[in-house]
PDB file of C-alpha atoms in Angstrom:
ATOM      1  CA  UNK A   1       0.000   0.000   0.000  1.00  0.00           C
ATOM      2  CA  UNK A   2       2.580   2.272   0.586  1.00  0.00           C
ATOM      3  CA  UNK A   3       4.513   1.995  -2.544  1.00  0.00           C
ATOM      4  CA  UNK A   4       1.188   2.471  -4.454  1.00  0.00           C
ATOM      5  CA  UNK A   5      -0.770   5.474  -2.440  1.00  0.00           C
ATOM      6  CA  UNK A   6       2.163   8.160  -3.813  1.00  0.00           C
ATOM      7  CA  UNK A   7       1.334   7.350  -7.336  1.00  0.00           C
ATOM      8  CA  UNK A   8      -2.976   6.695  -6.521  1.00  0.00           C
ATOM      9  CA  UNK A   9      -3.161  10.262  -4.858  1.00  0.00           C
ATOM     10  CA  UNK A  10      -0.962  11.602  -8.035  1.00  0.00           C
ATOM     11  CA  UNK A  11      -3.644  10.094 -10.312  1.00  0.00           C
ATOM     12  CA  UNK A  12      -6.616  11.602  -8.388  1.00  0.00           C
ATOM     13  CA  UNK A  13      -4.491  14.844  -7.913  1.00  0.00           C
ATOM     14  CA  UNK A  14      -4.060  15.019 -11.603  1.00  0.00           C
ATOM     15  CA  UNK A  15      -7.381  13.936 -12.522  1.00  0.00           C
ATOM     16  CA  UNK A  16      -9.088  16.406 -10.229  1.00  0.00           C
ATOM     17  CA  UNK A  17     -10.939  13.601  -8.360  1.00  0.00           C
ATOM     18  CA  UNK A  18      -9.103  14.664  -4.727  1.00  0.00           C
ATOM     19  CA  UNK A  19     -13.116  15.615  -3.477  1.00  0.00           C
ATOM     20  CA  UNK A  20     -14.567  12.734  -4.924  1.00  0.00           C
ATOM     21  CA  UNK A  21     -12.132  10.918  -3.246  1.00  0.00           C
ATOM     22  CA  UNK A  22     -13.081  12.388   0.196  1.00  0.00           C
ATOM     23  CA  UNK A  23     -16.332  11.529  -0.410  1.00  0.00           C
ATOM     24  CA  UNK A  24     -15.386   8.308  -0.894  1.00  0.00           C
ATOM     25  CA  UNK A  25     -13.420   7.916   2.228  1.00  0.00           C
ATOM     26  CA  UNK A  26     -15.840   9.579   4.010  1.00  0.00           C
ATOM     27  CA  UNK A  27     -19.027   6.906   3.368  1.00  0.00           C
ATOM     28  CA  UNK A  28     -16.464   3.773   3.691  1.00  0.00           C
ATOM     29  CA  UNK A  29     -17.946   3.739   7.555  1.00  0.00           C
ATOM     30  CA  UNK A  30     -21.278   3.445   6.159  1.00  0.00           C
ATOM     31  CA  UNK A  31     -20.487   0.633   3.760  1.00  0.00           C
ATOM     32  CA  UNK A  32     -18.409  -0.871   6.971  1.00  0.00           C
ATOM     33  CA  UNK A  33     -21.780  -0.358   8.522  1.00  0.00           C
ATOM     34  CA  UNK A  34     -23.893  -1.994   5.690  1.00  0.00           C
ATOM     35  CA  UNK A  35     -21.813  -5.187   5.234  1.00  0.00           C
ATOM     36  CA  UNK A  36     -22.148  -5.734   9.108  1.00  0.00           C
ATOM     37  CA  UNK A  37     -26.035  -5.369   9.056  1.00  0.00           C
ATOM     38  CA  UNK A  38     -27.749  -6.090   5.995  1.00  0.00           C
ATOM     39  CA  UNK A  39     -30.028  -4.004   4.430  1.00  0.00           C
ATOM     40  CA  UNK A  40     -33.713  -4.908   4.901  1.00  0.00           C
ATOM     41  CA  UNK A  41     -35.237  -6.082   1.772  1.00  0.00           C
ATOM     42  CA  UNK A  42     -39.484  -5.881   1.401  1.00  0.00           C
ATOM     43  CA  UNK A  43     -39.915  -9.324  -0.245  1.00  0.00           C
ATOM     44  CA  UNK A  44     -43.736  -7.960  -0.787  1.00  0.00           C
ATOM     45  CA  UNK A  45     -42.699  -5.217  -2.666  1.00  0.00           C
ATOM     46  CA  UNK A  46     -40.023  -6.830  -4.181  1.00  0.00           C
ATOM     47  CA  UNK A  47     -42.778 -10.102  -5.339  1.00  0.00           C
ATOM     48  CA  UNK A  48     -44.726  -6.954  -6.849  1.00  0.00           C
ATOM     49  CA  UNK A  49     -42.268  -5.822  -8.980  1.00  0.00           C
ATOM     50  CA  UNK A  50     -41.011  -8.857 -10.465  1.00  0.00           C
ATOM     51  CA  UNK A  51     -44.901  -9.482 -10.712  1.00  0.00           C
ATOM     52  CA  UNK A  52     -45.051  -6.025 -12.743  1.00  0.00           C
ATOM     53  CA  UNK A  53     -41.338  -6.418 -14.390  1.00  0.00           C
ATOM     54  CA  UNK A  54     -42.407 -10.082 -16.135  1.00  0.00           C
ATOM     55  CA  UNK A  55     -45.124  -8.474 -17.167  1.00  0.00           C
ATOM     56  CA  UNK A  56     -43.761  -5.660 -19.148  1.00  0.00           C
ATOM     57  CA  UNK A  57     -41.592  -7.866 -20.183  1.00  0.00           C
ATOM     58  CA  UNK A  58     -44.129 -10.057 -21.588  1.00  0.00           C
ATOM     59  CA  UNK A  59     -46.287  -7.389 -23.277  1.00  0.00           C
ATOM     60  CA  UNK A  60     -42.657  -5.829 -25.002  1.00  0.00           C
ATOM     61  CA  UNK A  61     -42.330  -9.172 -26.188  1.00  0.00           C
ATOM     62  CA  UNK A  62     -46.040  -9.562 -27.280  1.00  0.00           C
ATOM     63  CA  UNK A  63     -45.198  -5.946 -29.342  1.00  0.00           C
ATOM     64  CA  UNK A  64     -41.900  -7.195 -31.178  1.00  0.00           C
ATOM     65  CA  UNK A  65     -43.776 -10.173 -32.571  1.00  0.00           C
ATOM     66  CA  UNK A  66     -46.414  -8.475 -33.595  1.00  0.00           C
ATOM     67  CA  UNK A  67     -44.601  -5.548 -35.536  1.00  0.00           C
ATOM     68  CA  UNK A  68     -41.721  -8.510 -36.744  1.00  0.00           C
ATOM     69  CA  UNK A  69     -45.140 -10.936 -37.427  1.00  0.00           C
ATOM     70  CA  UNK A  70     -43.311 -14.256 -36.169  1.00  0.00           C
ATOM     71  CA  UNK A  71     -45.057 -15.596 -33.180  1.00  0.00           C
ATOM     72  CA  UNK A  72     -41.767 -17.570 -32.298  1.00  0.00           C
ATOM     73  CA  UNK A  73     -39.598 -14.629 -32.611  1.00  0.00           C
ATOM     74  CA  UNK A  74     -37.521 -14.627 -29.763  1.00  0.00           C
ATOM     75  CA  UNK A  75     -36.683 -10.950 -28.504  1.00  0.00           C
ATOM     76  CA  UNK A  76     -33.955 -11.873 -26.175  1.00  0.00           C
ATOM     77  CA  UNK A  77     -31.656 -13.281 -29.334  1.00  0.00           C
ATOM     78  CA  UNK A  78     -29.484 -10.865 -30.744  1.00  0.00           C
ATOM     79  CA  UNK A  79     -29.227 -13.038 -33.541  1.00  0.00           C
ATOM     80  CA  UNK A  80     -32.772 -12.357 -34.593  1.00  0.00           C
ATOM     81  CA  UNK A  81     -33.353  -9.026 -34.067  1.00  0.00           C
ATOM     82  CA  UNK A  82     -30.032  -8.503 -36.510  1.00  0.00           C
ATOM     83  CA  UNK A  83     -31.680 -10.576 -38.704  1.00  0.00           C
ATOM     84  CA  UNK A  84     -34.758  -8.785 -38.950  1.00  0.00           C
ATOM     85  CA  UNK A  85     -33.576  -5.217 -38.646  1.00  0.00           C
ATOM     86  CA  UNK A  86     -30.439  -5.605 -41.403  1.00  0.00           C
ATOM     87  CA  UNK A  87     -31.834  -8.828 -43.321  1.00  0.00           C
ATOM     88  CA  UNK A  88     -35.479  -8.333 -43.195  1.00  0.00           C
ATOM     89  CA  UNK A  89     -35.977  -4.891 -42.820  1.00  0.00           C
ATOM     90  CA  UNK A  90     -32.245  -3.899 -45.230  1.00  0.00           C
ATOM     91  CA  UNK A  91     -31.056  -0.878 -42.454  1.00  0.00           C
ATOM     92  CA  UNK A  92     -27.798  -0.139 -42.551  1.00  0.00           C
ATOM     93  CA  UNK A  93     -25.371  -1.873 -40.346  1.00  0.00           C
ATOM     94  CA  UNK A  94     -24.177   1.205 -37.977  1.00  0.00           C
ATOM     95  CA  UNK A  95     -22.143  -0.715 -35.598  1.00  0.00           C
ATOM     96  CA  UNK A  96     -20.355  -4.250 -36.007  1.00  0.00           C
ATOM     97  CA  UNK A  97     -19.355  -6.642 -33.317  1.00  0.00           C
ATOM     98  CA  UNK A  98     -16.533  -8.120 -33.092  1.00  0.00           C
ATOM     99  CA  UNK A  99     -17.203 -10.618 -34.905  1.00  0.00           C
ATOM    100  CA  UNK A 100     -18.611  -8.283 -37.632  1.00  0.00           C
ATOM    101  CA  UNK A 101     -21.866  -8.885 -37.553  1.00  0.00           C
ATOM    102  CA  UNK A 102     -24.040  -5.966 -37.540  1.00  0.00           C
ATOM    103  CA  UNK A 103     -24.269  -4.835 -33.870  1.00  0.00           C
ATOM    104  CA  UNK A 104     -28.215  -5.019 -31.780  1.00  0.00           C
ATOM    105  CA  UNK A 105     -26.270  -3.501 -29.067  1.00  0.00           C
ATOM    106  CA  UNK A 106     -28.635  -0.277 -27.175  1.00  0.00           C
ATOM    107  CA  UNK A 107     -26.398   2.256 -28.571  1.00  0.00           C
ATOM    108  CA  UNK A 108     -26.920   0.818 -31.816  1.00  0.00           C
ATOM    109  CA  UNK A 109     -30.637   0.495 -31.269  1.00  0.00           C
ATOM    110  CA  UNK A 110     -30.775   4.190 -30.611  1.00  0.00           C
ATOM    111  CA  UNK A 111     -29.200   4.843 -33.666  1.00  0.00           C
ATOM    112  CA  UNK A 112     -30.866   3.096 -35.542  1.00  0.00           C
ATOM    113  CA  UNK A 113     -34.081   4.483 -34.106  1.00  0.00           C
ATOM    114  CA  UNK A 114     -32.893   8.502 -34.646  1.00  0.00           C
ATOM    115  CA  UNK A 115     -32.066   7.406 -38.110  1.00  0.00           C
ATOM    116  CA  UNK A 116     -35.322   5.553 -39.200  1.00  0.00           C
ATOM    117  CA  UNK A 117     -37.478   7.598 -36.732  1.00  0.00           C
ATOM    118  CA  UNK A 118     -39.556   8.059 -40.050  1.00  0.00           C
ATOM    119  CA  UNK A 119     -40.505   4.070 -40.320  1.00  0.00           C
ATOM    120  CA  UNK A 120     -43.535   3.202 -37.798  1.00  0.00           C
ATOM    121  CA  UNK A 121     -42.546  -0.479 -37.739  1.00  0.00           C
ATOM    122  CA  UNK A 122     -38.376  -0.063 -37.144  1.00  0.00           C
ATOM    123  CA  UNK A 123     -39.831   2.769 -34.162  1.00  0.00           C
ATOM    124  CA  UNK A 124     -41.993   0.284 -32.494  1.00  0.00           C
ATOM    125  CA  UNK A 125     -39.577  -2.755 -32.866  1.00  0.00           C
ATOM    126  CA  UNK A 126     -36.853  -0.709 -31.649  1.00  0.00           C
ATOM    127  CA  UNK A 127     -38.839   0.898 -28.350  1.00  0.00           C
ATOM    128  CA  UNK A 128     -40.878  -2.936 -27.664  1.00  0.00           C
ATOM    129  CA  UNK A 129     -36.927  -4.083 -28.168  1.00  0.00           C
ATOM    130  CA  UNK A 130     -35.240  -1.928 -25.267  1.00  0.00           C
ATOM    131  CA  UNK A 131     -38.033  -1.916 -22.851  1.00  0.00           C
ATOM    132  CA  UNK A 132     -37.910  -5.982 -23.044  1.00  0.00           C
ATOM    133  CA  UNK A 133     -34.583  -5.359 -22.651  1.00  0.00           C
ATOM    134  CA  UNK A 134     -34.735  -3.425 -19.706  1.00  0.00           C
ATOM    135  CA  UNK A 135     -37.260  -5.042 -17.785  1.00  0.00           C
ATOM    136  CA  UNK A 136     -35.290  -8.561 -18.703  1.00  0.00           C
ATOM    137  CA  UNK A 137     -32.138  -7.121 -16.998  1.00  0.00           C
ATOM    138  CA  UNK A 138     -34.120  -5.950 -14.079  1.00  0.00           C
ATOM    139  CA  UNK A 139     -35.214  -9.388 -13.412  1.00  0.00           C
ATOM    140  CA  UNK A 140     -32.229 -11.172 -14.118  1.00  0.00           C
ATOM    141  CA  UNK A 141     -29.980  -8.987 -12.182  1.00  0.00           C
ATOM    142  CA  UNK A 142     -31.465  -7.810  -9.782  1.00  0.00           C
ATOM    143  CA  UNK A 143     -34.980  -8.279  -8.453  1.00  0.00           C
ATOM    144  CA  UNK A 144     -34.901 -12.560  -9.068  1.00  0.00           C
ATOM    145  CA  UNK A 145     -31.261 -12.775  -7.167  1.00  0.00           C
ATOM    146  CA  UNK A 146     -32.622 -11.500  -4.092  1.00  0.00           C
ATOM    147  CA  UNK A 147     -35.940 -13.417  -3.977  1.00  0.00           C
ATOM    148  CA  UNK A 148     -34.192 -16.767  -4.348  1.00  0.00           C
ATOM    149  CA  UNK A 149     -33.426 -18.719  -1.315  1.00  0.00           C
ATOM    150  CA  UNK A 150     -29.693 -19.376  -0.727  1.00  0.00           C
ATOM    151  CA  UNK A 151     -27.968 -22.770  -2.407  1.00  0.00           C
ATOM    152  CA  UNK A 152     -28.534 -25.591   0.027  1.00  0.00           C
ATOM    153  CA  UNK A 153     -24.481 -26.675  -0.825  1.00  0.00           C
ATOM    154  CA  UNK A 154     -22.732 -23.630   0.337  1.00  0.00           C
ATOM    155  CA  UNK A 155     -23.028 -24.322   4.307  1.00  0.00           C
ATOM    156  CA  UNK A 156     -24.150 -21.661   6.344  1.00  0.00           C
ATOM    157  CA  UNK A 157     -21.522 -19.522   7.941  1.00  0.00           C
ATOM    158  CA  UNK A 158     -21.725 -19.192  12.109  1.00  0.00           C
ATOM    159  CA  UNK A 159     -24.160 -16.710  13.292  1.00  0.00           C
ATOM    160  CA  UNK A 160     -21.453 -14.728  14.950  1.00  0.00           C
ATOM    161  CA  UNK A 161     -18.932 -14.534  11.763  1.00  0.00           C
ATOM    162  CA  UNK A 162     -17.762 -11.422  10.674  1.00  0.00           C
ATOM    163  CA  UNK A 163     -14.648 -10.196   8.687  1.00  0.00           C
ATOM    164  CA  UNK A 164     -12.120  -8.608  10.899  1.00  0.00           C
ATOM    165  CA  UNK A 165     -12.398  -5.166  11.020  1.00  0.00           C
ATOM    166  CA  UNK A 166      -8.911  -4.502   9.053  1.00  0.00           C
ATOM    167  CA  UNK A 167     -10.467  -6.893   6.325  1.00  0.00           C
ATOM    168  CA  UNK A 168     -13.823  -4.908   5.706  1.00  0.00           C
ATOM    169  CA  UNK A 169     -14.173  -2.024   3.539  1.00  0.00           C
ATOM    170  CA  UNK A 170     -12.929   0.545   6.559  1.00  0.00           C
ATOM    171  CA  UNK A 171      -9.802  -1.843   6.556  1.00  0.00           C
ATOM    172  CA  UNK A 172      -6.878  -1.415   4.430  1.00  0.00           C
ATOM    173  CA  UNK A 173      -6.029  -5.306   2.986  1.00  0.00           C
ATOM    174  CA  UNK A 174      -7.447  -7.318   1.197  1.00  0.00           C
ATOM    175  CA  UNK A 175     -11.294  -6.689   1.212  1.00  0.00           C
ATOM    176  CA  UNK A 176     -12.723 -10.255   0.799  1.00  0.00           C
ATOM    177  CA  UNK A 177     -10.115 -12.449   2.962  1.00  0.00           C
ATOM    178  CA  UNK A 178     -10.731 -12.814   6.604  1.00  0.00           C
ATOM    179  CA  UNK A 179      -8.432 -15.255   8.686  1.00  0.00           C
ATOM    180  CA  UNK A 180     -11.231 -17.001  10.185  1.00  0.00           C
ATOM    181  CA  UNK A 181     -12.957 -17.954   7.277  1.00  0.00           C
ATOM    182  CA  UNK A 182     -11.008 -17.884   4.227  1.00  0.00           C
ATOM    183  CA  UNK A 183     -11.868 -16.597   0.932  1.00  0.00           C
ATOM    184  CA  UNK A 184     -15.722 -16.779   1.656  1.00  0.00           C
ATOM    185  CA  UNK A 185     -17.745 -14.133   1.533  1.00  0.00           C
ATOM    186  CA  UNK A 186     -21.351 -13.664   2.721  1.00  0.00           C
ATOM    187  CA  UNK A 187     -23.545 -10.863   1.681  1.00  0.00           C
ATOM    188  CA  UNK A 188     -25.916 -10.095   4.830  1.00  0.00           C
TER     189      UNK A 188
END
C-alpha cells in the first residue's frame, strides 16, 4: 500500500478527483456499517415488482412479434433481431461486433431508431426491443437474485462470523479475505 498510495493520490491529484475521493473515504464507515447489518429487503414489494417487471416484459415481447409478425420470434436473441432489422428490414449496419456482424447492441438500437425515426414499424420494434430489454435485466440482475433462497451446498456460515475489522471495507487489505474464514464471503 505504501509503494502504491504516492502514485494513486498523483492520479486523483491530476485527474481532479481529490473531493470525490473524500467523499469516498468519508461513506467507507457506512459501507463498513452496511456489510455488518444487511439491508432490509421488502420481499412484498419486491414479489410486486417482479410481478409487474415479467409483465412488461411479456407485453414488449407480445409488441416485437407483432410488428416482426413471427409468433416464435424470440426478442432476447441478438441473432434475430439482426436478422430482422439488417436482413429483413435492409437498415444499414451502424455498428459491427466483433465478430462483424451488424451490432443489436442499445447504442446501436438508438441509432438506428434517430435514423429511421420516419418508419412506424423499425420505431416500435426498436422501443418494444429496449423496454424488453430493460425489464429482462431488471429481473435477471437484480430483483430474481434476491428473492431466491440461498444454495442448500454452500453451508451456512456461524451466526457470529464477521470479517475482521482490518479486512472490511474501513480496513486497508485485502477486502474479501478474513483469517477465520477464508476466501468466503457472505452478503448479509
Amino acid at each position: 500500500t505504501g509503494l502504491v498510495e504516492p502514485k494513486l493520490k498523483r492520479l486523483v491529484d491530476d485527474r481532479g478527483l481529490a473531493d470525490v475521493y473524500s467523499m469516498d473515504r468519508k461513506a467507507i464507515r457506512f459501507v463498513d456499517r452496511m456489510q455488518e447489518v444487511g439491508l432490509r429487503v421488502e420481499v412484498e414489494r419486491l414479489r410486486a415488482l417482479e410481478a409487474e417487471l415479467a409483465e412488461l416484459r411479456e407485453e414488449r415481447a407480445k409488441d416485437v412479434r407483432r410488428v416482426v409478425g413471427d409468433r416464435w420470434f424470440n426478442p432476447g436473441s441478438s441473432e434475430q433481431v439482426a436478422g430482422w432489422l439488417y436482413d429483413g428490414r435492409g437498415l444499414p449496419i451502424l455498428r459491427r461486433t466483433d465478430s462483424g456482424r451488424g451490432s443489436t447492441s442499445d447504442e446501436a438500437l438508438q441509432m438506428l431508431r434517430g435514423y429511421h425515426s420516419d418508419d412506424p414499424d423499425v420505431r416500435a420494434f426498436i422501443e418494444a426491443e429496449q423496454d424488453y430489454r430493460e425489464a429482462d435485466k431488471y429481473l435477471g440482475t437484480f430483483v430474481r437474485p434476491i428473492l431466491l433462497p440461498a444454495p442448500s451446498s454452500v453451508p451456512p456460515l456461524p451466526p457470529a462470523w464477521r470479517p475482521g475489522r482490518r479486512h472490511r471495507a474501513g480496513g486497508r487489505l485485502c477486502p474479501h479475505a478474513s483469517s477465520r474464514a477464508g476466501h468466503r464471503r457472505r452478503l448479509p
